[in-house]
CSV table of N, CA and C in Angstrom, one decimal:
chain,number,residue,atom,x,y,z
A,1,UNK,N,170.1,15.7,144.8
A,1,UNK,CA,170.0,15.7,143.3
A,1,UNK,C,169.0,14.7,142.9
A,2,UNK,N,168.1,15.1,142.0
A,2,UNK,CA,167.0,14.1,141.5
A,2,UNK,C,167.5,13.4,140.3
A,3,UNK,N,167.1,12.2,140.1
A,3,UNK,CA,167.5,11.5,138.9
A,3,UNK,C,166.6,11.9,137.7
A,4,UNK,N,167.1,11.7,136.6
A,4,UNK,CA,166.4,12.0,135.4
A,4,UNK,C,165.3,11.0,135.1
A,5,UNK,N,164.3,11.5,134.4
A,5,UNK,CA,163.1,10.6,134.0
A,5,UNK,C,163.2,10.3,132.5
A,6,UNK,N,163.2,9.1,132.2
A,6,UNK,CA,163.2,8.7,130.8
A,6,UNK,C,161.8,8.8,130.2
A,7,UNK,N,161.7,9.5,129.0
A,7,UNK,CA,160.4,9.6,128.4
A,7,UNK,C,160.5,8.9,127.1
A,8,UNK,N,159.5,8.1,126.8
A,8,UNK,CA,159.4,7.3,125.6
A,8,UNK,C,159.0,8.2,124.4
A,9,UNK,N,159.6,8.0,123.3
A,9,UNK,CA,159.2,8.7,122.0
A,9,UNK,C,158.4,7.7,121.3
A,10,UNK,N,157.1,8.0,120.9
A,10,UNK,CA,156.2,7.1,120.3
A,10,UNK,C,155.6,7.6,119.1
A,11,UNK,N,155.0,6.7,118.3
A,11,UNK,CA,154.1,7.1,117.2
A,11,UNK,C,152.9,6.2,117.4
A,12,UNK,N,151.7,6.7,116.9
A,12,UNK,CA,150.5,6.0,116.9
A,12,UNK,C,150.0,5.7,115.5
A,13,UNK,N,149.7,4.5,115.2
A,13,UNK,CA,149.2,4.2,113.9
A,13,UNK,C,148.3,3.0,113.9
A,14,UNK,N,147.4,2.9,112.9
A,14,UNK,CA,146.6,1.7,112.7
A,14,UNK,C,147.4,0.7,111.9
A,15,UNK,N,147.2,-0.5,112.2
A,15,UNK,CA,147.8,-1.6,111.4
A,15,UNK,C,146.8,-2.5,110.8
A,16,UNK,N,146.8,-2.6,109.4
A,16,UNK,CA,145.9,-3.4,108.7
A,16,UNK,C,146.2,-4.9,109.0
A,17,UNK,N,145.2,-5.6,109.5
A,17,UNK,CA,145.4,-7.1,109.7
A,17,UNK,C,145.0,-7.9,108.6
A,18,UNK,N,143.9,-7.5,107.9
A,18,UNK,CA,143.4,-8.2,106.7
A,18,UNK,C,142.4,-7.3,106.1
A,19,UNK,N,141.6,-7.8,105.1
A,19,UNK,CA,140.6,-7.0,104.5
A,19,UNK,C,139.4,-7.9,104.0
A,20,UNK,N,138.3,-7.3,103.7
A,20,UNK,CA,137.2,-8.1,103.2
A,20,UNK,C,136.5,-7.2,102.1
A,21,UNK,N,135.8,-7.8,101.2
A,21,UNK,CA,135.1,-7.1,100.2
A,21,UNK,C,133.7,-6.8,100.7
A,22,UNK,N,133.3,-5.5,100.4
A,22,UNK,CA,131.9,-5.1,100.8
A,22,UNK,C,131.2,-4.7,99.5
A,23,UNK,N,130.3,-5.5,99.1
A,23,UNK,CA,129.6,-5.4,97.8
A,23,UNK,C,128.8,-4.1,97.7
A,24,UNK,N,128.1,-3.7,98.8
A,24,UNK,CA,127.3,-2.6,98.8
A,24,UNK,C,128.0,-1.2,98.6
A,25,UNK,N,129.3,-1.2,99.0
A,25,UNK,CA,130.1,0.0,98.9
A,25,UNK,C,129.7,1.0,100.0
A,26,UNK,N,128.4,1.3,100.1
A,26,UNK,CA,128.0,2.3,101.0
A,26,UNK,C,127.0,1.7,102.0
A,27,UNK,N,126.9,2.3,103.2
A,27,UNK,CA,125.9,1.9,104.2
A,27,UNK,C,124.8,2.9,104.1
A,28,UNK,N,123.6,2.4,103.7
A,28,UNK,CA,122.4,3.2,103.5
A,28,UNK,C,121.3,3.0,104.5
A,29,UNK,N,121.4,1.9,105.2
A,29,UNK,CA,120.3,1.5,106.1
A,29,UNK,C,120.8,0.6,107.2
A,30,UNK,N,120.0,0.5,108.3
A,30,UNK,CA,120.4,-0.5,109.3
A,30,UNK,C,120.5,-1.9,108.8
A,31,UNK,N,119.7,-2.3,107.8
A,31,UNK,CA,119.9,-3.6,107.1
A,31,UNK,C,121.3,-3.7,106.5
A,32,UNK,N,121.8,-2.7,105.8
A,32,UNK,CA,123.1,-2.7,105.3
A,32,UNK,C,124.2,-2.9,106.4
A,33,UNK,N,124.0,-2.2,107.5
A,33,UNK,CA,124.9,-2.3,108.6
A,33,UNK,C,124.9,-3.7,109.2
A,34,UNK,N,123.7,-4.3,109.4
A,34,UNK,CA,123.6,-5.7,109.9
A,34,UNK,C,124.3,-6.6,109.0
A,35,UNK,N,124.1,-6.5,107.7
A,35,UNK,CA,124.8,-7.4,106.7
A,35,UNK,C,126.3,-7.3,106.8
A,36,UNK,N,126.8,-6.1,106.9
A,36,UNK,CA,128.3,-5.8,107.0
A,36,UNK,C,128.8,-6.5,108.2
A,37,UNK,N,128.2,-6.2,109.4
A,37,UNK,CA,128.7,-6.7,110.6
A,37,UNK,C,128.5,-8.3,110.7
A,38,UNK,N,127.4,-8.8,110.2
A,38,UNK,CA,127.2,-10.2,110.2
A,38,UNK,C,128.3,-10.9,109.4
A,39,UNK,N,128.6,-10.3,108.3
A,39,UNK,CA,129.7,-10.9,107.4
A,39,UNK,C,131.0,-10.9,108.2
A,40,UNK,N,131.3,-9.8,108.9
A,40,UNK,CA,132.6,-9.7,109.6
A,40,UNK,C,132.6,-10.6,110.8
A,41,UNK,N,131.6,-10.6,111.6
A,41,UNK,CA,131.6,-11.4,112.8
A,41,UNK,C,131.4,-12.9,112.6
A,42,UNK,N,130.6,-13.3,111.7
A,42,UNK,CA,130.2,-14.7,111.5
A,42,UNK,C,129.4,-15.1,112.8
A,43,UNK,N,129.7,-16.3,113.2
A,43,UNK,CA,129.0,-16.8,114.4
A,43,UNK,C,130.0,-16.8,115.6
A,44,UNK,N,129.8,-15.9,116.5
A,44,UNK,CA,130.7,-15.8,117.7
A,44,UNK,C,129.9,-16.2,118.9
A,45,UNK,N,130.7,-16.7,119.9
A,45,UNK,CA,130.1,-17.3,121.1
A,45,UNK,C,130.1,-16.3,122.3
A,46,UNK,N,130.5,-15.1,122.1
A,46,UNK,CA,130.5,-14.1,123.1
A,46,UNK,C,130.3,-12.7,122.5
A,47,UNK,N,130.2,-11.7,123.3
A,47,UNK,CA,130.0,-10.4,122.8
A,47,UNK,C,131.3,-9.8,122.3
A,48,UNK,N,131.2,-9.3,121.0
A,48,UNK,CA,132.3,-8.6,120.4
A,48,UNK,C,131.8,-7.2,120.1
A,49,UNK,N,132.4,-6.2,120.7
A,49,UNK,CA,131.9,-4.8,120.4
A,49,UNK,C,132.8,-4.3,119.2
A,50,UNK,N,132.1,-4.0,118.1
A,50,UNK,CA,132.8,-3.7,116.9
A,50,UNK,C,132.4,-2.3,116.4
A,51,UNK,N,133.4,-1.6,115.8
A,51,UNK,CA,133.1,-0.3,115.3
A,51,UNK,C,133.5,-0.3,113.8
A,52,UNK,N,132.6,0.2,113.0
A,52,UNK,CA,132.9,0.5,111.5
A,52,UNK,C,133.1,2.0,111.4
A,53,UNK,N,134.2,2.3,110.8
A,53,UNK,CA,134.5,3.7,110.5
A,53,UNK,C,134.1,4.0,109.1
A,54,UNK,N,133.5,5.2,108.9
A,54,UNK,CA,132.9,5.5,107.6
A,54,UNK,C,133.5,6.9,107.1
A,55,UNK,N,133.6,7.0,105.8
A,55,UNK,CA,134.0,8.3,105.3
A,55,UNK,C,132.8,9.2,105.1
A,56,UNK,N,133.0,10.4,104.4
A,56,UNK,CA,131.9,11.3,104.3
A,56,UNK,C,130.8,10.8,103.3
A,57,UNK,N,131.0,9.8,102.6
A,57,UNK,CA,130.0,9.2,101.7
A,57,UNK,C,129.4,7.9,102.3
A,58,UNK,N,129.6,7.7,103.6
A,58,UNK,CA,129.1,6.5,104.3
A,58,UNK,C,129.7,5.2,103.7
A,59,UNK,N,130.9,5.3,103.2
A,59,UNK,CA,131.6,4.1,102.8
A,59,UNK,C,132.5,3.6,103.9
A,60,UNK,N,132.3,2.4,104.3
A,60,UNK,CA,133.2,1.9,105.4
A,60,UNK,C,134.7,1.9,105.0
A,61,UNK,N,135.5,2.4,105.8
A,61,UNK,CA,137.0,2.4,105.5
A,61,UNK,C,137.7,1.3,106.3
A,62,UNK,N,137.1,1.0,107.5
A,62,UNK,CA,137.7,-0.1,108.3
A,62,UNK,C,136.7,-0.6,109.3
A,63,UNK,N,137.0,-1.8,109.8
A,63,UNK,CA,136.2,-2.4,110.9
A,63,UNK,C,137.2,-2.9,111.9
A,64,UNK,N,136.8,-2.6,113.2
A,64,UNK,CA,137.7,-3.0,114.3
A,64,UNK,C,136.9,-3.6,115.5
A,65,UNK,N,137.4,-4.7,116.0
A,65,UNK,CA,136.8,-5.2,117.3
A,65,UNK,C,137.5,-4.5,118.4
A,66,UNK,N,136.8,-3.7,119.1
A,66,UNK,CA,137.4,-2.9,120.2
A,66,UNK,C,137.3,-3.5,121.6
A,67,UNK,N,136.4,-4.5,121.7
A,67,UNK,CA,136.3,-5.2,122.9
A,67,UNK,C,135.7,-6.6,122.8
A,68,UNK,N,136.2,-7.6,123.4
A,68,UNK,CA,135.5,-8.9,123.5
A,68,UNK,C,135.1,-9.2,124.9
A,69,UNK,N,133.9,-9.4,125.1
A,69,UNK,CA,133.3,-9.6,126.4
A,69,UNK,C,133.1,-11.1,126.8
A,70,UNK,N,132.3,-11.3,127.7
A,70,UNK,CA,132.0,-12.6,128.2
A,70,UNK,C,130.7,-13.1,127.4
A,71,UNK,N,130.1,-14.2,127.9
A,71,UNK,CA,129.0,-14.7,127.2
A,71,UNK,C,127.8,-13.8,127.2
A,72,UNK,N,127.7,-12.9,128.2
A,72,UNK,CA,126.6,-12.0,128.4
A,72,UNK,C,126.9,-10.6,128.7
A,73,UNK,N,128.2,-10.2,128.6
A,73,UNK,CA,128.5,-8.8,129.0
A,73,UNK,C,129.7,-8.3,128.2
A,74,UNK,N,129.7,-7.0,127.9
A,74,UNK,CA,130.9,-6.4,127.3
A,74,UNK,C,130.9,-5.0,127.8
A,75,UNK,N,131.9,-4.6,128.6
A,75,UNK,CA,132.1,-3.3,129.1
A,75,UNK,C,132.9,-2.5,128.1
A,76,UNK,N,132.3,-1.5,127.5
A,76,UNK,CA,133.0,-0.7,126.5
A,76,UNK,C,133.1,0.7,126.9
A,77,UNK,N,134.3,1.3,126.8
A,77,UNK,CA,134.5,2.7,127.1
A,77,UNK,C,134.6,3.5,125.8
A,78,UNK,N,133.9,4.6,125.8
A,78,UNK,CA,133.9,5.4,124.5
A,78,UNK,C,135.3,5.7,124.0
A,79,UNK,N,136.3,5.9,124.9
A,79,UNK,CA,137.7,6.2,124.4
A,79,UNK,C,138.2,5.1,123.5
A,80,UNK,N,137.9,3.8,123.8
A,80,UNK,CA,138.4,2.7,122.9
A,80,UNK,C,137.7,2.8,121.6
A,81,UNK,N,136.4,3.1,121.5
A,81,UNK,CA,135.7,3.2,120.3
A,81,UNK,C,136.2,4.4,119.5
A,82,UNK,N,136.4,5.5,120.1
A,82,UNK,CA,136.8,6.7,119.4
A,82,UNK,C,138.2,6.7,119.0
A,83,UNK,N,139.1,6.0,119.7
A,83,UNK,CA,140.5,5.9,119.3
A,83,UNK,C,140.6,5.4,117.9
A,84,UNK,N,139.9,4.3,117.6
A,84,UNK,CA,139.9,3.8,116.2
A,84,UNK,C,139.4,4.8,115.2
A,85,UNK,N,138.3,5.5,115.6
A,85,UNK,CA,137.6,6.4,114.7
A,85,UNK,C,138.5,7.6,114.4
A,86,UNK,N,139.2,8.1,115.4
A,86,UNK,CA,140.1,9.3,115.3
A,86,UNK,C,141.3,8.9,114.4
A,87,UNK,N,141.9,7.8,114.7
A,87,UNK,CA,143.1,7.4,113.9
A,87,UNK,C,142.7,7.1,112.5
A,88,UNK,N,141.4,6.7,112.2
A,88,UNK,CA,141.0,6.5,110.9
A,88,UNK,C,140.5,7.7,110.1
A,89,UNK,N,140.5,8.8,110.8
A,89,UNK,CA,139.9,10.1,110.2
A,89,UNK,C,138.5,9.8,109.8
A,90,UNK,N,137.7,9.1,110.6
A,90,UNK,CA,136.3,8.8,110.3
A,90,UNK,C,135.5,10.0,110.4
A,91,UNK,N,134.5,10.1,109.4
A,91,UNK,CA,133.5,11.1,109.5
A,91,UNK,C,132.4,10.7,110.4
A,92,UNK,N,132.1,9.4,110.5
A,92,UNK,CA,131.1,8.8,111.3
A,92,UNK,C,131.4,7.4,111.6
A,93,UNK,N,130.7,6.8,112.6
A,93,UNK,CA,130.9,5.4,113.0
A,93,UNK,C,129.5,4.7,113.1
A,94,UNK,N,129.6,3.4,113.0
A,94,UNK,CA,128.5,2.6,113.3
A,94,UNK,C,129.0,1.5,114.3
A,95,UNK,N,128.4,1.3,115.4
A,95,UNK,CA,128.8,0.2,116.3
A,95,UNK,C,127.9,-1.0,116.3
A,96,UNK,N,128.4,-2.1,116.7
A,96,UNK,CA,127.6,-3.3,116.6
A,96,UNK,C,128.1,-4.3,117.7
A,97,UNK,N,127.2,-5.1,118.2
A,97,UNK,CA,127.6,-6.2,119.0
A,97,UNK,C,126.5,-7.3,119.0
A,98,UNK,N,126.9,-8.5,119.0
A,98,UNK,CA,125.9,-9.6,119.0
A,98,UNK,C,125.5,-9.9,120.4
A,99,UNK,N,124.3,-10.4,120.6
A,99,UNK,CA,123.9,-11.0,121.9
A,99,UNK,C,123.9,-12.5,121.6
A,100,UNK,N,124.9,-13.2,122.2
A,100,UNK,CA,125.0,-14.7,122.0
A,100,UNK,C,123.7,-15.4,122.5
A,101,UNK,N,122.9,-14.8,123.3
A,101,UNK,CA,121.6,-15.4,123.7
A,101,UNK,C,120.7,-15.6,122.6
A,102,UNK,N,120.9,-14.8,121.5
A,102,UNK,CA,120.0,-14.8,120.3
A,102,UNK,C,118.9,-13.7,120.4
A,103,UNK,N,118.7,-13.1,121.5
A,103,UNK,CA,117.7,-12.1,121.7
A,103,UNK,C,118.4,-10.7,121.6
A,104,UNK,N,118.1,-9.9,120.5
A,104,UNK,CA,118.8,-8.6,120.3
A,104,UNK,C,118.2,-7.5,121.1
A,105,UNK,N,117.3,-7.8,122.0
A,105,UNK,CA,116.7,-6.7,122.9
A,105,UNK,C,117.8,-6.0,123.6
A,106,UNK,N,117.9,-4.6,123.5
A,106,UNK,CA,119.0,-3.9,124.2
A,106,UNK,C,118.8,-3.9,125.7
A,107,UNK,N,120.0,-4.1,126.4
A,107,UNK,CA,120.0,-4.0,127.8
A,107,UNK,C,120.1,-2.5,128.2
A,108,UNK,N,120.0,-2.2,129.5
A,108,UNK,CA,120.1,-0.9,130.0
A,108,UNK,C,121.6,-0.4,129.7
A,109,UNK,N,122.5,-1.3,129.8
A,109,UNK,CA,124.0,-1.0,129.6
A,109,UNK,C,124.2,-0.7,128.1
A,110,UNK,N,123.5,-1.4,127.2
A,110,UNK,CA,123.6,-1.1,125.8
A,110,UNK,C,123.1,0.3,125.5
A,111,UNK,N,122.0,0.7,126.1
A,111,UNK,CA,121.4,2.0,125.9
A,111,UNK,C,122.3,3.0,126.4
A,112,UNK,N,122.8,2.8,127.6
A,112,UNK,CA,123.8,3.7,128.3
A,112,UNK,C,125.0,4.0,127.4
A,113,UNK,N,125.7,2.9,127.0
A,113,UNK,CA,126.9,3.1,126.2
A,113,UNK,C,126.6,3.8,124.9
A,114,UNK,N,125.4,3.5,124.3
A,114,UNK,CA,125.1,4.2,123.0
A,114,UNK,C,124.9,5.7,123.2
A,115,UNK,N,124.2,6.1,124.3
A,115,UNK,CA,124.0,7.5,124.6
A,115,UNK,C,125.4,8.2,124.9
A,116,UNK,N,126.3,7.5,125.6
A,116,UNK,CA,127.6,8.1,125.8
A,116,UNK,C,128.4,8.2,124.6
A,117,UNK,N,128.3,7.2,123.7
A,117,UNK,CA,129.1,7.3,122.4
A,117,UNK,C,128.5,8.4,121.5
A,118,UNK,N,127.2,8.6,121.5
A,118,UNK,CA,126.6,9.7,120.7
A,118,UNK,C,127.1,11.0,121.3
A,119,UNK,N,127.1,11.2,122.6
A,119,UNK,CA,127.6,12.4,123.2
A,119,UNK,C,129.0,12.7,122.9
A,120,UNK,N,129.9,11.7,123.1
A,120,UNK,CA,131.3,11.9,122.8
A,120,UNK,C,131.5,12.2,121.3
A,121,UNK,N,130.8,11.5,120.5
A,121,UNK,CA,130.9,11.7,119.0
A,121,UNK,C,130.6,13.2,118.7
A,122,UNK,N,129.6,13.8,119.3
A,122,UNK,CA,129.3,15.2,119.1
A,122,UNK,C,130.5,16.1,119.5
A,123,UNK,N,131.1,15.7,120.6
A,123,UNK,CA,132.2,16.5,121.1
A,123,UNK,C,133.4,16.5,120.2
A,124,UNK,N,133.8,15.3,119.7
A,124,UNK,CA,134.9,15.1,118.8
A,124,UNK,C,134.7,15.3,117.4
A,125,UNK,N,133.4,15.4,117.0
A,125,UNK,CA,133.0,15.6,115.6
A,125,UNK,C,133.0,14.4,114.7
A,126,UNK,N,132.7,13.2,115.4
A,126,UNK,CA,132.5,12.0,114.7
A,126,UNK,C,131.1,11.4,115.1
A,127,UNK,N,130.2,11.5,114.1
A,127,UNK,CA,128.8,11.1,114.4
A,127,UNK,C,128.6,9.6,114.6
A,128,UNK,N,127.9,9.2,115.6
A,128,UNK,CA,127.4,7.9,115.8
A,128,UNK,C,126.2,7.7,114.9
A,129,UNK,N,126.3,7.0,113.8
A,129,UNK,CA,125.1,6.8,112.9
A,129,UNK,C,124.1,5.8,113.5
A,130,UNK,N,124.6,4.7,114.1
A,130,UNK,CA,123.8,3.7,114.6
A,130,UNK,C,124.5,2.8,115.5
A,131,UNK,N,123.8,2.0,116.3
A,131,UNK,CA,124.3,0.9,117.1
A,131,UNK,C,123.4,-0.3,116.8
A,132,UNK,N,124.0,-1.3,116.2
A,132,UNK,CA,123.2,-2.5,115.8
A,132,UNK,C,123.5,-3.6,116.8
A,133,UNK,N,122.4,-4.2,117.3
A,133,UNK,CA,122.5,-5.4,118.1
A,133,UNK,C,122.0,-6.6,117.3
A,134,UNK,N,122.9,-7.6,117.2
A,134,UNK,CA,122.5,-8.8,116.4
A,134,UNK,C,122.1,-9.9,117.3
A,135,UNK,N,121.0,-10.6,116.9
A,135,UNK,CA,120.5,-11.8,117.5
A,135,UNK,C,120.5,-12.9,116.5
A,136,UNK,N,119.7,-14.0,116.8
A,136,UNK,CA,119.6,-15.1,115.9
A,136,UNK,C,118.9,-14.7,114.6
A,137,UNK,N,119.6,-14.4,113.6
A,137,UNK,CA,118.9,-14.1,112.3
A,137,UNK,C,118.1,-12.8,112.3
A,138,UNK,N,118.3,-12.0,113.3
A,138,UNK,CA,117.6,-10.7,113.4
A,138,UNK,C,118.5,-9.7,114.1
A,139,UNK,N,118.0,-8.4,114.0
A,139,UNK,CA,118.8,-7.4,114.6
A,139,UNK,C,117.9,-6.2,115.1
A,140,UNK,N,118.5,-5.4,115.9
A,140,UNK,CA,117.8,-4.1,116.4
A,140,UNK,C,118.7,-3.0,116.1
A,141,UNK,N,118.1,-1.9,115.5
A,141,UNK,CA,118.9,-0.7,115.4
A,141,UNK,C,118.4,0.3,116.5
A,142,UNK,N,119.4,0.7,117.3
A,142,UNK,CA,119.1,1.5,118.4
A,142,UNK,C,118.7,2.9,117.9
A,143,UNK,N,119.2,3.3,116.8
A,143,UNK,CA,118.8,4.6,116.2
A,143,UNK,C,117.3,4.5,115.8
A,144,UNK,N,116.9,3.5,115.1
A,144,UNK,CA,115.5,3.3,114.7
A,144,UNK,C,114.6,3.3,115.9
A,145,UNK,N,115.0,2.7,117.0
A,145,UNK,CA,114.2,2.6,118.2
A,145,UNK,C,114.2,3.9,119.0
A,146,UNK,N,114.9,4.9,118.5
A,146,UNK,CA,114.9,6.2,119.2
A,146,UNK,C,115.7,6.3,120.4
A,147,UNK,N,116.7,5.5,120.7
A,147,UNK,CA,117.4,5.5,121.9
A,147,UNK,C,118.5,6.6,121.9
A,148,UNK,N,118.7,7.2,120.7
A,148,UNK,CA,119.6,8.4,120.7
A,148,UNK,C,119.3,9.2,119.5
């Protein structure tokens, strides 16, 4: 006789931790994205991989830190990024992370994760609009640079 297996009954939901005002209302450019993420992140001493979920009018609905890395690395899996986007009913997302070194030049890992996020986004129907890398007072848009 085999013993029974207990199965958990669960629900999945987003929990609002706080909020912030966004004066622009809509993200229209990489500069707008940079300003939004810079306001959210402030000065951090390690890589924070952040996703902003947007509605069909490119208005941010929420921002979430999906991973905090070390001083020079952040390993991000697309499922963690898309989990927030799916639960938010996002039409699109913009990702961002700072380089604590101050140099926003994308690493090969940055380019790799961006390509994977764009690919997964196409599959699930949530477009990756951009991936912004923040440095000391400057930023790089991977979309503008043609990486995806």
